[in-house]
Coordinates of C-alpha atoms and ligand atoms in Angstrom, one line a residue:
M116 CA 24.3 4.1 4.1
N117 CA 24.1 5.9 0.8
I118 CA 21.0 5.0 -1.2
K119 CA 21.0 6.1 -4.9
N120 CA 19.4 3.3 -6.9
V121 CA 16.0 2.2 -5.9
T122 CA 14.2 -0.8 -7.5
V123 CA 10.4 -0.9 -7.2
I124 CA 8.8 -4.3 -7.8
G125 CA 5.2 -4.0 -8.9
S126 CA 3.8 -0.9 -10.7
G127 CA 0.1 -1.0 -9.7
T128 CA -1.8 1.5 -7.6
M129 CA 0.9 1.8 -5.0
G130 CA 4.0 0.9 -7.1
N131 CA 3.6 3.8 -9.6
G132 CA 3.2 6.2 -6.7
I133 CA 6.3 5.0 -4.9
A134 CA 8.3 5.1 -8.2
H135 CA 7.0 8.7 -8.6
V136 CA 8.1 10.0 -5.3
F137 CA 11.6 8.4 -5.4
A138 CA 12.1 9.8 -8.9
Q139 CA 10.8 13.2 -7.8
F140 CA 13.4 13.4 -5.0
G141 CA 16.4 12.5 -7.2
Y142 CA 16.7 8.7 -6.9
Q143 CA 17.4 6.5 -9.9
V144 CA 14.4 4.2 -10.2
A145 CA 14.1 0.7 -11.8
L146 CA 10.4 -0.1 -12.0
M147 CA 9.6 -3.7 -12.6
D148 CA 6.3 -5.5 -13.4
L149 CA 5.3 -8.7 -15.2
S150 CA 4.2 -7.0 -18.4
A151 CA 5.1 -4.1 -20.6
D152 CA 1.4 -3.1 -20.6
A153 CA 1.4 -2.7 -16.8
L154 CA 4.5 -0.6 -17.0
Q155 CA 3.2 1.6 -19.8
K156 CA 0.0 2.2 -17.7
A157 CA 2.1 3.1 -14.7
L158 CA 4.2 5.6 -16.6
E159 CA 1.0 7.2 -17.9
T160 CA -0.4 7.5 -14.4
I161 CA 2.9 8.9 -13.1
S162 CA 2.9 11.5 -15.9
K163 CA -0.7 12.5 -15.0
N164 CA 0.0 12.7 -11.3
F165 CA 3.0 15.0 -12.1
D166 CA 0.7 17.2 -14.1
R167 CA -1.6 17.5 -11.0
Q168 CA 1.5 18.6 -9.0
I169 CA 2.4 21.1 -11.6
A170 CA -1.1 22.6 -11.5
K171 CA -0.8 22.9 -7.8
N172 CA 2.7 24.5 -8.1
I173 CA 4.4 21.7 -6.2
V174 CA 6.8 20.9 -9.0
T175 CA 7.7 22.5 -12.4
Q176 CA 7.5 21.0 -15.9
A177 CA 11.4 20.7 -15.7
D178 CA 11.1 18.8 -12.5
K179 CA 8.6 16.4 -14.1
S180 CA 10.9 15.9 -17.2
A181 CA 13.9 15.2 -15.0
A182 CA 12.0 12.8 -12.8
L183 CA 10.7 10.8 -15.7
T184 CA 14.2 10.4 -17.2
R185 CA 15.2 8.8 -13.8
I186 CA 12.7 6.0 -14.2
K187 CA 13.7 2.9 -16.2
T188 CA 11.3 0.0 -16.7
F189 CA 12.0 -3.8 -16.6
T190 CA 10.0 -7.0 -17.0
V191 CA 12.8 -9.2 -15.7
L192 CA 13.5 -9.1 -12.0
E193 CA 17.2 -10.0 -12.2
Q194 CA 17.9 -7.0 -14.5
A195 CA 16.0 -4.6 -12.3
A196 CA 17.7 -5.9 -9.1
T197 CA 21.4 -6.0 -9.9
N198 CA 22.2 -2.3 -9.2
A199 CA 19.8 -1.8 -6.3
D200 CA 20.8 -0.1 -3.0
L201 CA 17.2 -0.4 -1.9
V202 CA 14.3 -2.5 -3.2
V203 CA 10.7 -1.7 -2.4
E204 CA 8.5 -4.6 -3.2
V205 CA 4.9 -3.5 -4.0
A206 CA 3.5 -6.6 -5.7
T207 CA 0.1 -8.2 -5.1
E208 CA -0.8 -8.8 -1.4
N209 CA -0.2 -12.6 -1.3
V210 CA 2.3 -14.3 0.9
E211 CA 3.4 -16.8 -1.8
V212 CA 4.0 -14.1 -4.4
K213 CA 6.1 -12.1 -1.9
H214 CA 8.0 -15.1 -0.7
K215 CA 9.0 -15.9 -4.3
I216 CA 10.0 -12.3 -5.0
F217 CA 12.2 -12.0 -1.9
T218 CA 13.9 -15.4 -2.6
Q219 CA 14.9 -14.0 -6.0
L220 CA 15.8 -10.6 -4.7
D221 CA 18.1 -12.2 -2.1
Q222 CA 19.8 -14.1 -5.0
F223 CA 20.1 -11.3 -7.5
C224 CA 20.7 -8.1 -5.4
P225 CA 24.2 -7.1 -4.1
P226 CA 25.0 -8.0 -0.5
H227 CA 24.5 -4.5 0.8
T228 CA 20.9 -4.1 -0.7
I229 CA 18.1 -3.4 1.8
L230 CA 14.9 -5.2 0.9
A231 CA 11.7 -3.4 1.9
S232 CA 8.1 -4.5 1.5
N233 CA 5.0 -2.1 1.2
T234 CA 2.8 -4.9 2.5
S235 CA -0.4 -3.8 4.3
S236 CA -0.6 -6.8 6.6
I237 CA 1.8 -9.7 5.9
S238 CA 4.4 -10.3 8.6
I239 CA 7.8 -8.7 7.7
T240 CA 9.4 -11.4 9.8
R241 CA 7.7 -14.1 7.7
I242 CA 8.8 -12.3 4.4
A243 CA 12.4 -12.0 5.8
A244 CA 12.5 -15.7 6.4
A245 CA 12.5 -16.2 2.6
T246 CA 16.0 -14.6 2.5
K247 CA 19.5 -15.1 4.0
R248 CA 19.6 -11.4 5.1
P249 CA 16.6 -11.0 7.5
E250 CA 18.5 -8.1 9.3
Q251 CA 18.2 -6.2 6.0
V252 CA 14.5 -6.8 5.5
I253 CA 12.0 -4.1 6.6
G254 CA 8.5 -2.8 6.1
M255 CA 8.1 0.5 4.3
H256 CA 4.4 1.0 4.3
F257 CA 3.4 4.0 2.2
M258 CA -0.2 5.4 2.2
N259 CA -2.5 5.8 -0.9
P260 CA -2.2 8.2 -2.8
V261 CA 1.6 8.0 -2.3
P262 CA 2.5 11.5 -3.8
V263 CA 0.0 13.1 -1.4
M264 CA 0.1 11.2 1.9
K265 CA 2.8 12.1 4.4
L266 CA 3.1 8.9 6.4
V267 CA 5.5 6.0 6.0
E268 CA 4.9 3.3 8.6
V269 CA 8.4 1.7 9.0
I270 CA 8.0 -1.8 10.3
R271 CA 10.8 -3.6 12.1
G272 CA 10.8 -7.4 11.6
Y273 CA 12.0 -9.6 14.4
A274 CA 15.6 -9.5 13.0
T275 CA 15.7 -6.0 11.3
S276 CA 18.9 -4.2 12.4
D277 CA 19.1 -0.7 13.9
A278 CA 21.3 0.5 11.1
V279 CA 18.8 -0.6 8.4
T280 CA 15.9 1.0 10.3
A281 CA 17.8 4.3 10.7
T282 CA 18.6 4.3 6.9
I283 CA 14.9 3.7 6.0
M284 CA 13.8 6.4 8.4
E285 CA 16.3 8.8 6.7
V286 CA 15.3 7.8 3.2
S287 CA 11.6 8.4 4.1
R288 CA 12.5 11.9 5.3
S289 CA 14.3 12.6 2.1
L290 CA 11.0 12.0 0.3
Q291 CA 9.5 14.7 2.5
K292 CA 7.5 12.0 4.4
T293 CA 7.1 11.5 8.1
P294 CA 8.3 8.0 9.1
V295 CA 6.9 6.3 12.2
E296 CA 8.7 3.2 13.5
V297 CA 6.6 0.3 14.6
N298 CA 7.1 -3.4 15.5
D299 CA 5.9 -6.3 13.4
Y300 CA 2.6 -7.5 14.8
P301 CA -0.6 -8.2 12.7
G302 CA -1.9 -5.0 11.1
F303 CA 1.1 -3.0 12.4
V304 CA -0.4 0.2 13.9
S305 CA -2.3 1.7 10.9
N306 CA -4.5 -1.2 10.0
R307 CA -4.7 -2.5 13.6
I308 CA -6.7 0.6 14.5
L309 CA -8.3 1.5 11.1
M310 CA -9.7 -1.9 10.2
P311 CA -11.7 -2.6 13.4
M312 CA -13.2 0.8 13.0
I313 CA -14.2 0.0 9.4
N314 CA -15.5 -3.4 10.4
E315 CA -17.6 -1.9 13.2
A316 CA -19.0 0.7 10.8
I317 CA -20.1 -2.3 8.5
Y318 CA -21.6 -4.1 11.6
T319 CA -23.5 -0.9 12.4
L320 CA -25.0 -1.0 8.9
F321 CA -25.5 -4.8 9.0
E322 CA -27.5 -4.5 12.2
G323 CA -29.6 -1.7 10.8
V324 CA -28.5 0.9 13.3
A325 CA -28.2 3.5 10.5
G326 CA -27.8 3.8 6.8
V327 CA -24.6 4.3 4.7
E328 CA -24.7 8.0 4.5
E329 CA -25.8 8.4 8.1
I330 CA -22.8 6.4 9.4
D331 CA -20.3 8.3 7.2
T332 CA -21.8 11.6 8.1
V333 CA -21.6 10.9 11.9
M334 CA -17.9 10.1 11.5
K335 CA -17.1 13.0 9.2
L336 CA -18.9 15.8 11.0
G337 CA -18.8 14.3 14.5
M338 CA -15.2 13.1 14.5
A339 CA -13.6 15.4 11.9
H340 CA -12.7 12.4 9.7
P341 CA -12.1 13.7 6.1
M342 CA -14.0 10.6 4.7
G343 CA -16.5 8.3 6.4
P344 CA -15.4 4.7 7.2
L345 CA -17.7 3.1 4.5
Q346 CA -16.5 5.4 1.8
L347 CA -12.9 4.8 2.9
A348 CA -13.5 1.0 2.8
D349 CA -14.7 1.4 -0.8
F350 CA -11.6 3.5 -1.6
I351 CA -9.2 0.9 -0.1
G352 CA -11.1 -2.0 -1.7
L353 CA -13.5 -4.3 0.2
D354 CA -11.4 -7.4 -0.7
V355 CA -8.3 -5.7 0.7
C356 CA -10.2 -4.8 4.0
K357 CA -11.4 -8.4 4.3
A358 CA -7.9 -9.8 3.7
I359 CA -6.3 -7.5 6.3
L360 CA -9.0 -8.4 8.9
E361 CA -8.4 -12.1 8.2
V362 CA -4.6 -11.6 8.8
M363 CA -5.4 -10.0 12.2
Y364 CA -8.0 -12.6 13.1
E365 CA -5.5 -15.4 12.3
G366 CA -2.6 -13.6 13.8
F367 CA -4.2 -12.7 17.2
G368 CA -6.6 -15.7 17.3
N369 CA -9.2 -13.1 18.5
P370 CA -12.8 -13.2 17.1
K371 CA -13.1 -9.4 17.5
Y372 CA -11.1 -9.1 14.2
A373 CA -13.4 -11.5 12.2
P374 CA -14.8 -9.7 9.1
C375 CA -18.5 -8.8 9.3
P376 CA -20.7 -11.2 7.3
L377 CA -21.9 -8.3 5.2
L378 CA -18.3 -7.5 4.1
V379 CA -17.7 -11.1 3.3
N380 CA -20.9 -11.3 1.2
M381 CA -20.1 -8.1 -0.7
V382 CA -16.7 -9.4 -1.6
R383 CA -18.2 -12.7 -2.7
A384 CA -20.6 -10.8 -4.9
G385 CA -17.8 -8.9 -6.5
H386 CA -18.8 -5.5 -5.0
L387 CA -15.3 -4.4 -4.1
G388 CA -15.7 -0.6 -3.9
V389 CA -14.4 2.0 -6.2
K390 CA -12.3 -0.4 -8.4
S391 CA -15.4 -2.5 -9.3
G392 CA -17.7 0.5 -9.6
R393 CA -19.8 -0.6 -6.6
G394 CA -19.4 -1.1 -2.9
F395 CA -21.3 0.8 -0.2
Y396 CA -21.7 3.5 -2.9
E397 CA -22.0 3.2 -6.7
Y398 CA -19.5 5.1 -8.7
Q399 CA -20.0 6.5 -12.2
G400 CA -17.2 8.8 -13.3
K401 CA -17.0 11.4 -10.5
D402 CA -20.5 10.7 -9.3
M403 CA -21.2 8.7 -6.2
K404 CA -24.5 7.6 -4.7
V405 CA -25.4 5.1 -2.0
A406 CA -25.8 1.6 -3.4
T407 CA -29.4 0.6 -2.7
R408 CA -29.6 -2.7 -1.0
F409 CA -28.1 -3.6 2.4
V410 CA -30.0 -6.2 4.4
K411 CA -28.9 -9.0 6.7
Ligands
NAD925 P1 -2.1 -3.7 -7.4 O1 -2.9 -4.9 -7.7 O2 -2.7 -2.4 -7.9 O3 -0.6 -3.8 -8.0 C1 0.2 -4.9 -7.9 C2 1.1 -5.0 -9.1 O4 2.1 -6.1 -8.8 C3 0.4 -5.4 -10.4 O5 0.7 -4.5 -11.4 C4 1.0 -6.8 -10.7 O6 1.1 -7.0 -12.1 C5 2.3 -6.7 -10.0 N1 2.9 -8.0 -9.7 C6 2.3 -9.2 -9.2 N2 3.2 -10.2 -9.1 C7 4.4 -9.6 -9.5 C8 5.7 -10.2 -9.6 N3 6.0 -11.4 -9.2 N4 6.7 -9.4 -10.0 C9 6.4 -8.1 -10.3 N5 5.2 -7.5 -10.3 C10 4.2 -8.3 -9.8 O7 -1.9 -3.6 -5.9 P2 -1.6 -2.4 -4.9 O8 -2.8 -1.9 -4.4 O9 -0.6 -1.5 -5.6 O10 -0.9 -3.1 -3.7 C11 0.5 -3.5 -3.7 C12 1.0 -3.7 -2.3 O11 0.9 -2.5 -1.6 C13 0.3 -4.8 -1.5 O12 1.2 -5.5 -0.7 C14 -0.7 -4.0 -0.7 O13 -1.1 -4.6 0.5 C15 0.1 -2.7 -0.4 N6 -0.7 -1.5 -0.1 C16 -1.8 -1.2 -0.8 C17 -2.4 0.0 -0.5 C18 -3.7 0.4 -1.3 O14 -4.4 1.4 -0.8 N7 -3.9 -0.1 -2.4 C19 -2.0 0.8 0.6 C20 -0.9 0.4 1.3 C21 -0.2 -0.7 0.9

């Protein structure tokens, strides 16, 4: 299937990156969010990220200008959806929010439109059930930061068709990404493996086996990870890590996925990582130091 017009619903951390790469590789992009302010902020971020790519000789100034003209912004879903060949939903990680958006998309998009979600953990089969076209609903899970990271985890819901999966694999390759096809079970592959490791790192700290820097250093220097698991958790957001672990805990009914009590407490305290300025580390501008107090 020929995909030309792509609608991106949600222009936050991931949505602006997804709009960026589609525009970079020649697609017409309709970027939708609830407020003009959010969209303005997203366009500024996209512009800054293109400047970074220009500084690294990945794109030219002319590429940037052409890409930006391909992005149109909308605050009304119906207007953003009517011409879409593909929609990528990148709104807040909340099942009710996503259900409502997919019900509306099913109503306003043409019959051929493929409906994808960038969800980190919500079941694609469950999201698809909000529509009358579950065979055209699929997961397209980009990684943060989207313009840099090469992986797209392509998640087949219970009813997703072979043709739709093949199209999304092809579209991902056209963005110079490497797609990997996986089935729809809690955490998919990426978070099923990553989140238990992060949770175990938090338990290691909680039980006093070692400190924050020590745990991260072991994993960086010993296992060649570019970032330690506690720093990575801060980067992802501790609330997001907790939410994903809870989806896996509920989905498998297995206590091994239950979030560590220290993670739960930190989220309750509003220490969410980089976005709140404090998680396992404290962040001030580009400086980062271990946040002082971690006790049982
Ligand atoms: P975010 O909070 O930065 O952005 C979400 C955006 O969605 C906000 O701008 C919000 O205004 C908008 N929004 C909420 N309801 C909406 C609606 N009804 N219609 C249109 N826009 C709406 O969140 P994010 O980190 O970009 O995450 C978005 C999705 O991507 C989530 O499903 C998340 O699980 C997934 N994801 C996040 C990451 C990450 O590292 N942050 C990585 C992979 C996948």
